[in-house]
Coordinates of C-alpha atoms and ligand atoms in Angstrom, one line a residue:
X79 CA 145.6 183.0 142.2
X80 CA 147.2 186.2 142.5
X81 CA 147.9 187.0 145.5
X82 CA 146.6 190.8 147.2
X83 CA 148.7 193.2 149.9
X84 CA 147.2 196.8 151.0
X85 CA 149.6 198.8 152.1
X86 CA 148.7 202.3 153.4
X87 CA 150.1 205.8 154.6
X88 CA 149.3 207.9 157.0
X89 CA 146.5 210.4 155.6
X90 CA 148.4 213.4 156.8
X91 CA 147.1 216.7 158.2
X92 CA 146.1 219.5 155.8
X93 CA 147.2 222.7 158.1
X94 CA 150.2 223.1 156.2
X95 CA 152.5 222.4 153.6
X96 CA 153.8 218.8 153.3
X97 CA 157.3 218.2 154.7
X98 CA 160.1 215.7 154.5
X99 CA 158.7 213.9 157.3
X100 CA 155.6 213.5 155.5
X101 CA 157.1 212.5 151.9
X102 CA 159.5 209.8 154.4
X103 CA 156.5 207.7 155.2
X104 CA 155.0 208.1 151.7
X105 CA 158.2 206.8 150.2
X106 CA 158.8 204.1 152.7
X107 CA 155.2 202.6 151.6
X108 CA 155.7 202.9 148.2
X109 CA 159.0 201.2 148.3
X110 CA 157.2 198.1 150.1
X111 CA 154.6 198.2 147.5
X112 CA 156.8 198.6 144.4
X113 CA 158.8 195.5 146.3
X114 CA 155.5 193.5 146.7
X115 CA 154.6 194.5 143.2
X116 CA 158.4 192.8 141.7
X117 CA 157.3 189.6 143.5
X118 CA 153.9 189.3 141.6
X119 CA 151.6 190.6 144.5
X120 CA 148.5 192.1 143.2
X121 CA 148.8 195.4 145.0
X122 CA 146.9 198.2 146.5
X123 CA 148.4 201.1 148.0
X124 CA 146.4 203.9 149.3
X125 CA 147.6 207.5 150.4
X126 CA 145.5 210.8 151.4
X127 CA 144.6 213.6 153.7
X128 CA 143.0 213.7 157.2
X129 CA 141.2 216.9 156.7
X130 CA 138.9 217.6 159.7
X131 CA 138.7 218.5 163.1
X132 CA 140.0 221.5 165.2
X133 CA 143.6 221.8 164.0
X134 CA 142.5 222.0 160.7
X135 CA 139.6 224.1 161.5
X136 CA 141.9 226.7 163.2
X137 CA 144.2 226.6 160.4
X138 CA 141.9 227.5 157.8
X139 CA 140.7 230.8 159.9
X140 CA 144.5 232.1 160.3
X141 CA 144.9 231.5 156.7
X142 CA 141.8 233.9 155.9
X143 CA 140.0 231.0 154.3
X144 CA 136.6 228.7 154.4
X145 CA 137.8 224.9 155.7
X146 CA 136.8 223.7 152.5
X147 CA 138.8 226.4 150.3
X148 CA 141.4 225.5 152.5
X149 CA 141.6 221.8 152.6
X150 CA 140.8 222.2 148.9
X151 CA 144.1 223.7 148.2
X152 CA 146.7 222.0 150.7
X153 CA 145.1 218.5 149.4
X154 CA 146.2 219.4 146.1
X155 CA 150.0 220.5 148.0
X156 CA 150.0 216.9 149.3
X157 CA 149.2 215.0 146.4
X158 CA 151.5 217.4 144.2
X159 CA 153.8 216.1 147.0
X160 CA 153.4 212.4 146.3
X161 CA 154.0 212.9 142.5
X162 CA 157.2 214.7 143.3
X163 CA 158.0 212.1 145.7
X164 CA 157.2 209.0 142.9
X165 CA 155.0 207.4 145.4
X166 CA 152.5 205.3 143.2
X167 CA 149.9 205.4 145.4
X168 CA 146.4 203.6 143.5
X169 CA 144.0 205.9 145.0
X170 CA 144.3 209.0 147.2
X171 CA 141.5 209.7 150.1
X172 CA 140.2 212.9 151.3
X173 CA 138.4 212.9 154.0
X174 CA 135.6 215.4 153.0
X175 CA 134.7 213.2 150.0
X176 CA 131.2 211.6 150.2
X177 CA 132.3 208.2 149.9
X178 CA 133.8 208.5 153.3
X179 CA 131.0 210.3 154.8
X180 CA 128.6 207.5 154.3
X181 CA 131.4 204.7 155.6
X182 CA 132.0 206.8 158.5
X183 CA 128.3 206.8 159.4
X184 CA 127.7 203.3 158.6
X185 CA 130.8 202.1 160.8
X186 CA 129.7 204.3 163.4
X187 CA 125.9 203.0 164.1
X188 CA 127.6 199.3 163.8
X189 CA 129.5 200.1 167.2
X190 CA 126.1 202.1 168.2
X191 CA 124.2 198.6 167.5
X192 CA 126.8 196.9 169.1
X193 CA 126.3 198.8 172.6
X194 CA 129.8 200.1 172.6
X195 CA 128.3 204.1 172.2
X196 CA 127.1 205.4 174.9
X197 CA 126.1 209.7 175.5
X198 CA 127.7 211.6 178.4
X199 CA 129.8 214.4 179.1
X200 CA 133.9 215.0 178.7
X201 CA 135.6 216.9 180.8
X202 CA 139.1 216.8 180.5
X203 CA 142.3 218.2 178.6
X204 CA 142.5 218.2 174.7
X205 CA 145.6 219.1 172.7
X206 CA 144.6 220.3 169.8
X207 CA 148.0 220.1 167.8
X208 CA 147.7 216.0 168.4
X209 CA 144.3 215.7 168.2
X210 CA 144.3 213.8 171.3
X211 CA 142.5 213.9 174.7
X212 CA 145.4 213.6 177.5
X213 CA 144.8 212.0 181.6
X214 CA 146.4 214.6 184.0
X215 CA 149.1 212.2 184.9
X216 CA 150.7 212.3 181.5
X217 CA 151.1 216.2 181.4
X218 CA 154.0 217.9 182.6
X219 CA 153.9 221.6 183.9
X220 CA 156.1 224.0 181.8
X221 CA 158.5 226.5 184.1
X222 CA 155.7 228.9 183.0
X223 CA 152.9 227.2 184.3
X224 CA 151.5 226.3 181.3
X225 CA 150.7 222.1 180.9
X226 CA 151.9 220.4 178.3
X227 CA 151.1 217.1 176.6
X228 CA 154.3 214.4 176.1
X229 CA 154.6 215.4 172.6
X230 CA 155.5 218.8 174.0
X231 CA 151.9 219.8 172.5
X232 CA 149.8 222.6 174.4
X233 CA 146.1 221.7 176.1
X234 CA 143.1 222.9 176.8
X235 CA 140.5 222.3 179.1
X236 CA 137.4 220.8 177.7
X237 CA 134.0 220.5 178.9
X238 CA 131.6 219.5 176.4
X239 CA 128.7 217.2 175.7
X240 CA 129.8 213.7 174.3
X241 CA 129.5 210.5 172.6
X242 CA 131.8 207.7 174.4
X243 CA 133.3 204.7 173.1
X244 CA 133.2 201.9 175.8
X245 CA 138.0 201.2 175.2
X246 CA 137.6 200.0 178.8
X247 CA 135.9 196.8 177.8
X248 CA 138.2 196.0 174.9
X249 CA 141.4 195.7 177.2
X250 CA 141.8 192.2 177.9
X251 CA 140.6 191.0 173.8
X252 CA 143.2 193.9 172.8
X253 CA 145.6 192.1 174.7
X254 CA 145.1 188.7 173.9
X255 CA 145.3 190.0 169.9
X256 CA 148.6 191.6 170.7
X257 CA 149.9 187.8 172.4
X258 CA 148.0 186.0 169.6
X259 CA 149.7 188.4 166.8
X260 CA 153.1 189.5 167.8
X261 CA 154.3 190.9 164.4
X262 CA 151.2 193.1 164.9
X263 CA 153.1 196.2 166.3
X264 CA 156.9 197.0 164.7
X265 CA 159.4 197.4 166.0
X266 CA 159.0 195.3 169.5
X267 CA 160.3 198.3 171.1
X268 CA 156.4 200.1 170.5
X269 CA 154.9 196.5 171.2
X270 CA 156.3 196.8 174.1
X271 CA 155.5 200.6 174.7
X272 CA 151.7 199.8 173.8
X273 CA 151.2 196.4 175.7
X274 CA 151.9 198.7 178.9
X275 CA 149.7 201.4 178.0
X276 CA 147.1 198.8 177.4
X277 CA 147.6 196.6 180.5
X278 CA 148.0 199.9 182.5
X279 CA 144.3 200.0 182.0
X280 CA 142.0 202.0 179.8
X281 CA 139.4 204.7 179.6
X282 CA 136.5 205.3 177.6
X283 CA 137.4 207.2 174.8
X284 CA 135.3 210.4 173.9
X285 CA 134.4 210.2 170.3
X286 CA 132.2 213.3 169.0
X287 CA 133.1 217.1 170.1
X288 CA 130.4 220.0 170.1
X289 CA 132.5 223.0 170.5
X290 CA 132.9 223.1 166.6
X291 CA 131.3 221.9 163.5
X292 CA 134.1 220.9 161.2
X293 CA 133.4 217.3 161.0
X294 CA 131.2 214.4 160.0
X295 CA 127.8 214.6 161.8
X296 CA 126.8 211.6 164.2
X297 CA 124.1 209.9 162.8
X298 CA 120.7 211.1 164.7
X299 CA 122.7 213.7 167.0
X300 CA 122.2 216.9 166.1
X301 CA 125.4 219.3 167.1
X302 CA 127.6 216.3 167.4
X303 CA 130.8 215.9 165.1
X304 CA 133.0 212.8 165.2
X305 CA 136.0 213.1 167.1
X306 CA 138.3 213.5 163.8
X307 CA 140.5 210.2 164.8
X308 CA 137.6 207.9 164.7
X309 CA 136.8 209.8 161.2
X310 CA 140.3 209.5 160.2
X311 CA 141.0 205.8 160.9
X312 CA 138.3 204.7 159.2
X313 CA 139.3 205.7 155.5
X314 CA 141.3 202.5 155.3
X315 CA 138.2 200.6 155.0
X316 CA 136.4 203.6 153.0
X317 CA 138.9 203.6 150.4
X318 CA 138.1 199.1 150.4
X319 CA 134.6 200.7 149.5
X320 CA 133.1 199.8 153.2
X321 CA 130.0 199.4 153.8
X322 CA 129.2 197.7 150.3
X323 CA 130.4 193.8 150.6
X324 CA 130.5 194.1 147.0
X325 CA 133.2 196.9 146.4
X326 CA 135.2 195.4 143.9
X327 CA 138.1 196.8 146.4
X328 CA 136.6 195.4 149.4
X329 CA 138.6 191.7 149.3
X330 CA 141.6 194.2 150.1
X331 CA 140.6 194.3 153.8
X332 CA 141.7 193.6 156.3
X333 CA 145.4 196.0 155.2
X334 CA 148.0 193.9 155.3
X335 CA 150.5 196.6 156.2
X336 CA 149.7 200.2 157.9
X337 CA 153.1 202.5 157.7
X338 CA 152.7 205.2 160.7
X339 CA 154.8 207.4 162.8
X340 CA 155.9 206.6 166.0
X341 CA 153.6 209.8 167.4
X342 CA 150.2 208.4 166.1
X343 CA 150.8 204.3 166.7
X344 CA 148.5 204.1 170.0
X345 CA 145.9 205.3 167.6
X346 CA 146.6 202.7 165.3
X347 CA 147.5 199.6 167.5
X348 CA 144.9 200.4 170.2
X349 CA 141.9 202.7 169.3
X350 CA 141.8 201.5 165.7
X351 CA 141.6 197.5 166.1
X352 CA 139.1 198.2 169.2
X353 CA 136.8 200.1 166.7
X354 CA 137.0 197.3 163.7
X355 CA 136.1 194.4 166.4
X356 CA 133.4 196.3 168.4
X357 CA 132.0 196.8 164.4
X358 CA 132.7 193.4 163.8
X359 CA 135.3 193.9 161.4
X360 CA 138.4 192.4 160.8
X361 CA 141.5 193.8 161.8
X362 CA 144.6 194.7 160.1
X363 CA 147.6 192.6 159.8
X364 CA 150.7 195.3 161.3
X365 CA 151.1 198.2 161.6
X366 CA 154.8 199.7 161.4
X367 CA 155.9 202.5 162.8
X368 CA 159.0 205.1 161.5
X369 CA 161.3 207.4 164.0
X370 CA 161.5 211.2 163.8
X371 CA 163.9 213.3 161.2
X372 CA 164.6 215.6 163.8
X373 CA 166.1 219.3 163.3
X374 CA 168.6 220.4 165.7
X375 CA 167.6 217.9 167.9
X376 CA 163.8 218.8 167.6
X377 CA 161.2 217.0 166.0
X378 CA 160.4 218.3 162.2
X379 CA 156.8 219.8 162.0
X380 CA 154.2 221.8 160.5
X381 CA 153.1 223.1 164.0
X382 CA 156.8 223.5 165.2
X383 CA 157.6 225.5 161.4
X384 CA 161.2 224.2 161.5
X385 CA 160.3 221.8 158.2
X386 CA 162.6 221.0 155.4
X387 CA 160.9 220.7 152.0
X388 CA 160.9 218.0 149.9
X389 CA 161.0 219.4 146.8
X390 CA 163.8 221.5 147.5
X391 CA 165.7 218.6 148.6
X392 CA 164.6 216.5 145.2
X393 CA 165.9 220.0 143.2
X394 CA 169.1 219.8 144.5
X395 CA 170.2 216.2 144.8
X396 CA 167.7 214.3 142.7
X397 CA 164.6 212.3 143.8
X398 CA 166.3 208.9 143.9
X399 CA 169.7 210.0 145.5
X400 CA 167.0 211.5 148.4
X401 CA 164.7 208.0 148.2
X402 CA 168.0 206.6 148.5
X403 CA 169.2 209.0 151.9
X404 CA 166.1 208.2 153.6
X405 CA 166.3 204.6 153.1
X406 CA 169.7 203.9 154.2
X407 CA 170.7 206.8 156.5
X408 CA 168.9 205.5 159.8
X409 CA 166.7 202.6 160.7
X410 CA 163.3 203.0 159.9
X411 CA 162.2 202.8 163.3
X412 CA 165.0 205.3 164.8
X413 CA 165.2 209.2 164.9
X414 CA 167.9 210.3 162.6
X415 CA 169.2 213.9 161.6
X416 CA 169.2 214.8 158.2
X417 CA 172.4 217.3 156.9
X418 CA 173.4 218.8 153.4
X419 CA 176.7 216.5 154.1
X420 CA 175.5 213.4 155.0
X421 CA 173.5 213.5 152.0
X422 CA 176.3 214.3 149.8
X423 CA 178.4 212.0 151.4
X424 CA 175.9 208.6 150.7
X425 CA 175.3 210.0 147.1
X426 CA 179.1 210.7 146.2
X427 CA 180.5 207.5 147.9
X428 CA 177.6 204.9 147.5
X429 CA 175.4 206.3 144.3
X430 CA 178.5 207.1 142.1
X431 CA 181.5 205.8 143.3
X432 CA 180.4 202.5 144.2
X433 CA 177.3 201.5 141.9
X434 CA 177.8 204.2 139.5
X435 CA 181.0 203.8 138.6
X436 CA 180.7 200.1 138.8
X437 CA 178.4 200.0 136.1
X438 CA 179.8 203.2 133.6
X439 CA 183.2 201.0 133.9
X440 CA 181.5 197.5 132.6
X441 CA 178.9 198.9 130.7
X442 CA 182.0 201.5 128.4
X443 CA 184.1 198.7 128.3
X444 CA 181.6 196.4 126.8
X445 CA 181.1 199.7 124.5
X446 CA 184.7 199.5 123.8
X447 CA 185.9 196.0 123.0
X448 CA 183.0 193.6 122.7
X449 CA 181.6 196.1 119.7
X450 CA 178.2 197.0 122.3
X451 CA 177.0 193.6 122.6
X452 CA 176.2 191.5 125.5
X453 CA 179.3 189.2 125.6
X454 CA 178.2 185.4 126.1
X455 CA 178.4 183.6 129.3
X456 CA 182.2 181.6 129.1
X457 CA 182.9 178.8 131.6
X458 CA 182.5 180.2 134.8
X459 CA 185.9 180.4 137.5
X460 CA 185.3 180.1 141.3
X461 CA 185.5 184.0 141.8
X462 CA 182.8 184.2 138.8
X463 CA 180.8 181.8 140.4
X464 CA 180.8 183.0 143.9
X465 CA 179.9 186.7 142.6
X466 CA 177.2 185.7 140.4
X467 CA 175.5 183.1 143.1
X468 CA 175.8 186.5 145.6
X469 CA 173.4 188.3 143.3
X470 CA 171.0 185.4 142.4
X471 CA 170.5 185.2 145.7
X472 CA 169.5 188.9 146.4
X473 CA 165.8 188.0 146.4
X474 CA 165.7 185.9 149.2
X475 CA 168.6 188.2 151.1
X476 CA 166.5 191.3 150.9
X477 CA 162.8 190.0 151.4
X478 CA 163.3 188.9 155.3
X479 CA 164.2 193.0 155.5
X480 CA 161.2 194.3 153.8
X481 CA 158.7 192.1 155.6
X482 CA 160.4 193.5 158.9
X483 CA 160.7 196.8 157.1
X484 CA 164.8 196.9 158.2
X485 CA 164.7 198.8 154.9
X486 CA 169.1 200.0 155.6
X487 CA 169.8 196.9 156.0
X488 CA 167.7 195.3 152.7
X489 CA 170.2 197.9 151.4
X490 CA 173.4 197.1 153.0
X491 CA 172.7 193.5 151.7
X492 CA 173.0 195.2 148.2
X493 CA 175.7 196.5 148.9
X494 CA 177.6 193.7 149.8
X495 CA 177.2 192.5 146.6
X496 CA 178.6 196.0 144.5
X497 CA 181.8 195.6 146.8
X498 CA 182.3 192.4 146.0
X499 CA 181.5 193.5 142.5
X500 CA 184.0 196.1 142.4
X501 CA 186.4 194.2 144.5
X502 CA 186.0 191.5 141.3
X503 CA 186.7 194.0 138.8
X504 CA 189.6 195.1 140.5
X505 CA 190.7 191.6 140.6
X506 CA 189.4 190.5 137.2
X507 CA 190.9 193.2 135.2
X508 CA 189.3 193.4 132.2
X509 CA 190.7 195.9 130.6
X510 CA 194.1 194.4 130.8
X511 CA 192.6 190.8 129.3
X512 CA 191.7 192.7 126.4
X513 CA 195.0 192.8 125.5
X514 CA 196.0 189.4 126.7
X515 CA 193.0 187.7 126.7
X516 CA 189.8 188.1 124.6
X517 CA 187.4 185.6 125.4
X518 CA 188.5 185.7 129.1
X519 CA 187.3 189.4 129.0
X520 CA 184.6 188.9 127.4
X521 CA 183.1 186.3 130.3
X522 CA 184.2 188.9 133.3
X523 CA 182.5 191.4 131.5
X524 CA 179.2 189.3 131.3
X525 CA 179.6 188.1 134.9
X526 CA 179.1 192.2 135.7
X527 CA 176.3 192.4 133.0
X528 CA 174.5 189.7 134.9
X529 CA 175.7 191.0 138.3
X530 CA 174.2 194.8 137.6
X531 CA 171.2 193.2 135.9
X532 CA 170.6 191.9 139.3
X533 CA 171.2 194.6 141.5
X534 CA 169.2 196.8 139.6
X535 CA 166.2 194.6 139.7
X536 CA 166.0 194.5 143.4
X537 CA 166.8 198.0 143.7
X538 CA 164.0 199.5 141.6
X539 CA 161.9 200.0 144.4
X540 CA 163.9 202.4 146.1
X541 CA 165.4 204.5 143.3
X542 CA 162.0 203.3 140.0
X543 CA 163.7 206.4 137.6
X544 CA 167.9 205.4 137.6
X545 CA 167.1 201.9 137.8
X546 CA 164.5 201.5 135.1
X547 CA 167.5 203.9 133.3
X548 CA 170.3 200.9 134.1
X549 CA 168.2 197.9 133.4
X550 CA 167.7 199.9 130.1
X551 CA 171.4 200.3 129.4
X552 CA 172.0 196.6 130.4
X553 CA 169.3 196.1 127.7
X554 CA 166.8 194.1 130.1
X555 CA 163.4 194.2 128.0
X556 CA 160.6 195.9 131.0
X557 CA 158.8 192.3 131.0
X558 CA 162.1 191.2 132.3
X559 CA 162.1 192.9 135.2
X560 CA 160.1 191.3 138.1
X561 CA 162.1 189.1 140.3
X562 CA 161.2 185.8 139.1
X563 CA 162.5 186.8 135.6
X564 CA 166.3 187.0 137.0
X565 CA 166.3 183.0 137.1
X566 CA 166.0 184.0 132.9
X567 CA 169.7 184.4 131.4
X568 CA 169.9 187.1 128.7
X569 CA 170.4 186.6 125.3
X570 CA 174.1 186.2 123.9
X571 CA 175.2 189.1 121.3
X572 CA 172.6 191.2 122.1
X573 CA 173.2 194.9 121.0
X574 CA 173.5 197.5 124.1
X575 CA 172.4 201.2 123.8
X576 CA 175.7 203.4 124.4
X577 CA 176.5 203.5 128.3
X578 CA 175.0 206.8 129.8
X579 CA 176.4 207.5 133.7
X580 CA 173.4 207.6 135.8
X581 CA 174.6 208.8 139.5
X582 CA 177.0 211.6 138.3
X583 CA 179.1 212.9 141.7
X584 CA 177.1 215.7 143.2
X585 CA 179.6 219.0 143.0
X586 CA 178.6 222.1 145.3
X587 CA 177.2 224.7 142.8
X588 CA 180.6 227.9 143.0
X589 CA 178.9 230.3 146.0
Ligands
ME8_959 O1 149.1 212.4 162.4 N1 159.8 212.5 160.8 O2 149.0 213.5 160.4 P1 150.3 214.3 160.3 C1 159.3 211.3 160.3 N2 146.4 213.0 160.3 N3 158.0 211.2 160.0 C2 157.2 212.3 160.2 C3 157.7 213.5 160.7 C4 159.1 213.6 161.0 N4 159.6 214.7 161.5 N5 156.6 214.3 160.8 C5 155.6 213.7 160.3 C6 148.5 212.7 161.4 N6 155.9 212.4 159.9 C7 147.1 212.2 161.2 C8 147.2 210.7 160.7 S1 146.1 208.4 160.0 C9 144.6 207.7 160.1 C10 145.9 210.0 160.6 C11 155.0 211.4 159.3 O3 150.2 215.2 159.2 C12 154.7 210.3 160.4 O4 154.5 209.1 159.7 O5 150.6 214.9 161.6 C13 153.4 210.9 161.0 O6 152.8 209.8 161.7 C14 152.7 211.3 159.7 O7 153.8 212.0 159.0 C15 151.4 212.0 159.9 O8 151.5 213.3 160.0

């Protein structure tokens, strides 16, 4: 039987454009679901917009517009955004759809039935740039008086009517989850972070506001909106088809992996598993969290307007040379900066000196003296052997990196294997056996072939276009490329379509 993973993204906030923050999650997921896809997983992978609540209330008004006209139109920015981005995402959730009105309500009245919903009255301070109601001893007071949340985030103080969700009794079952599941939270450095929180002792959570009306109605509570996280949370089941058991998506749940940002993982690893258990749901498998891209040392944002644009970025450099940068430039769980040279500098010395150019070398030299046809595999020599049994082995080198999501180093372990590709050329010589040494020749050059054939396979999920272009060029039929089909040798003599580079050295346009 085939074997399912649901993988998700963060539905993101439609008050503004998308940024590269934003398309650095998307692509993150998507490389882990192309990856679970090359191993035969049957896969679903789900991306969207969170598209109520205050923020996105307030934003519609400054832009002139209804919420709906509003939402309408960045929706369509964020999912122009994920095409840009190749994220290939099998269904995109919008918040304001019906389908996720009706799973919102049902999920609801099961916590309602369950007795964890309870009416009262919040009073209290709300940031409404988080989303996220704040205890007086985690604000800090601003030289100018003003208080401000830890995300730096203004509040307000609200008084209002509300629903409560009973958190307080959920501590000690959350805990024992997180000691029973400690892969739940990544890295340990937020396990950590949100055991504290947890053990430090929790308060009911308000969970429907009054004081505006851009929301899902509470079922049989006139004037009540969901608070927009519980709303928000919930479209990983919505999208499984909750509440129907017979939703041919609904064997999906419980997600196997969310991807987050650091900001919104007490949401995910506290509020979000409390909900599914008080509804008697199962709960998700992990939940992994990314660092910040940060800007001059600041956090990029919509709210903050010092964002960087992804398509801008994909216009200059390429969309795999940037899938490539975010990969590789800082651990997924650290806050990196992003510059113009650091991105010139991974795509000119990794892209095309040390894969590109490994691969235009073998691939014109092939071209050249083996008349374009895959040479045959000759006996094999100990430098042959130990090259060729580096990149069989890429499979199993890379896979403990994606289940951790160590995604730089899943690439550094590629890596490895190019130098010691290029460090075998350099040896090898081919271009001097063809003088000296046909048949000799002929067997390096197929030890590259095969080499290249397998780097490009486990690389497809973080640069889909250039690889698919290589494994084309190295004339690996599509059906061919999964990971089980490397243990398959290529067929001897095979005809090669004429080498084409692929990562051509980025040259600053003349100012
Ligand atoms: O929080 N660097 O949406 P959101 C890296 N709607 N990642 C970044 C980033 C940055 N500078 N800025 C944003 C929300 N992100 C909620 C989520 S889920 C049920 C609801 C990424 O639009 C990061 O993953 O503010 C962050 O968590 C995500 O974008 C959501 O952004």
């Amino acid at each position: 039987m085939t074997r399912s993973f649901y993988i998700t993204t963060p539905i993101y906030y439609v008050n503004g454009a998308p940024h590269i923050g934003h398309a650095y999650t998307s692509i993150a997921a998507d490389v882990m679901a192309r990856w679970k896809r090359l191993q035969g997983f049957e896969v679903f992978f789900l991306t969207g917009t969170d598209e109520h609540g205050q923020k996105v209330e307030k934003a519609a008004a400054d832009a002139g517009l209804d919420p709906q006209s509003f939402v309408d139109k960045i929706a369509a920015d964020f999912k122009d955004m994920a095409r840009v981005m190749g994220i290939s995402y099998d269904d995109f959730i919008r918040t304001t759809e019906e389908r996720h009105k009706v799973s919102c309500a049902e999920l609801w009245k099961r916590i309602a039935a369950a007795g964890d919903i309870y009416l009262g009255h919040y009073e209290g301070w709300y940031a409404v740039r988080d989303e996220a109601f704040y205890d007086e001893s985690e604000l800090t007071t601003r030289p100018d008086g003003t208080k401000v949340a830890p995300s730096g985030a203004p509040v307000e103080w609200v008084r209002e009517p509300s629903y409560f969700f009973r958190l307080s009794a959920w501590q000690d079952r959350l805990l024992q989850f997180y000691e029973e599941h400690p892969d739940f939270i990544a890295p340990s450095s937020r396990r950590n972070e949100v055991m504290s929180f947890v053990r430090g002792g929790l308060l009911d959570l308000s969970i429907s506001r009054t004081t505006f009306n851009w929301g899902i109605p509470v079922p049989d509570a006139p004037g009540h909106v969901m608070y927009v996280w519980l709303d928000a949370l919930n479209n990983y089941v919505t999208a499984c088809g909750f509440p129907d058991p017979a939703a041919p998506r609904w064997h999906y749940w419980p997600a196997d992996l969310h991807f987050v940002g650091k900001d919104i993982i007490r949401f995910h690893a506290v509020y979000w598993p409390a909900f599914l258990m008080a509804a008697g749901l199962p709960v998700p498998k992990r939940v992994t969290s990314n660092g910040w891209w940060v800007v001059d040392g600041e956090k990029m944002s919509k709210s903050l307007g010092n964002v960087i644009e992804p398509r801008k970025l994909v216009d200059t450099f390429g969309l795999d040379q940037i899938r490539y940068f975010l990969m590789r430039e800082k651990p997924f769980g650290a806050d990196g900066s992003i510059s113009h040279q650091a991105i010139i500098s991974r795509i000119n010395v990794e892209l095309a000196n040390d894969l590109g150019n490994l691969a235009q070398r073998t691939l014109s030299l092939v071209a050249r003296n083996c008349g374009g046809q895959r040479p045959a595999r000759g006996a094999a020599t100990e430098d042959d052997t130990a090259l060729l049994a580096a990149a069989q082995a890429l499979p199993e080198a890379l896979d403990p990196h994606m289940d951790r999501q160590t995604f730089h180093e899943a690439l550094e372990e590629v890596w490895k294997v190019i130098r010691a590709a290029n460090g075998y050329v350099d040896r090898q010589a081919p271009w001097a056996l063809n003088k000296t040494d046909k048949a000799r020749m002929g067997d390096v050059l197929r030890v590259l072939l095969d080499t290249l054939r397998a780097v490009a396979t486990v690389l497809q999920p973080f640069m889909p276009d250039s690889m698919s272009r290589m494994l084309d060029q190295l004339g690996v039929a599509p059906d061919r490329r999964t990971l089980d089909a490397l243990s398959l040798p290529l067929e001897d003599g095979e005809a090669l379509p004429p080498p084409q580079g692929v990562f051509p050295r980025y040259v600053e346009p003349a100012a």
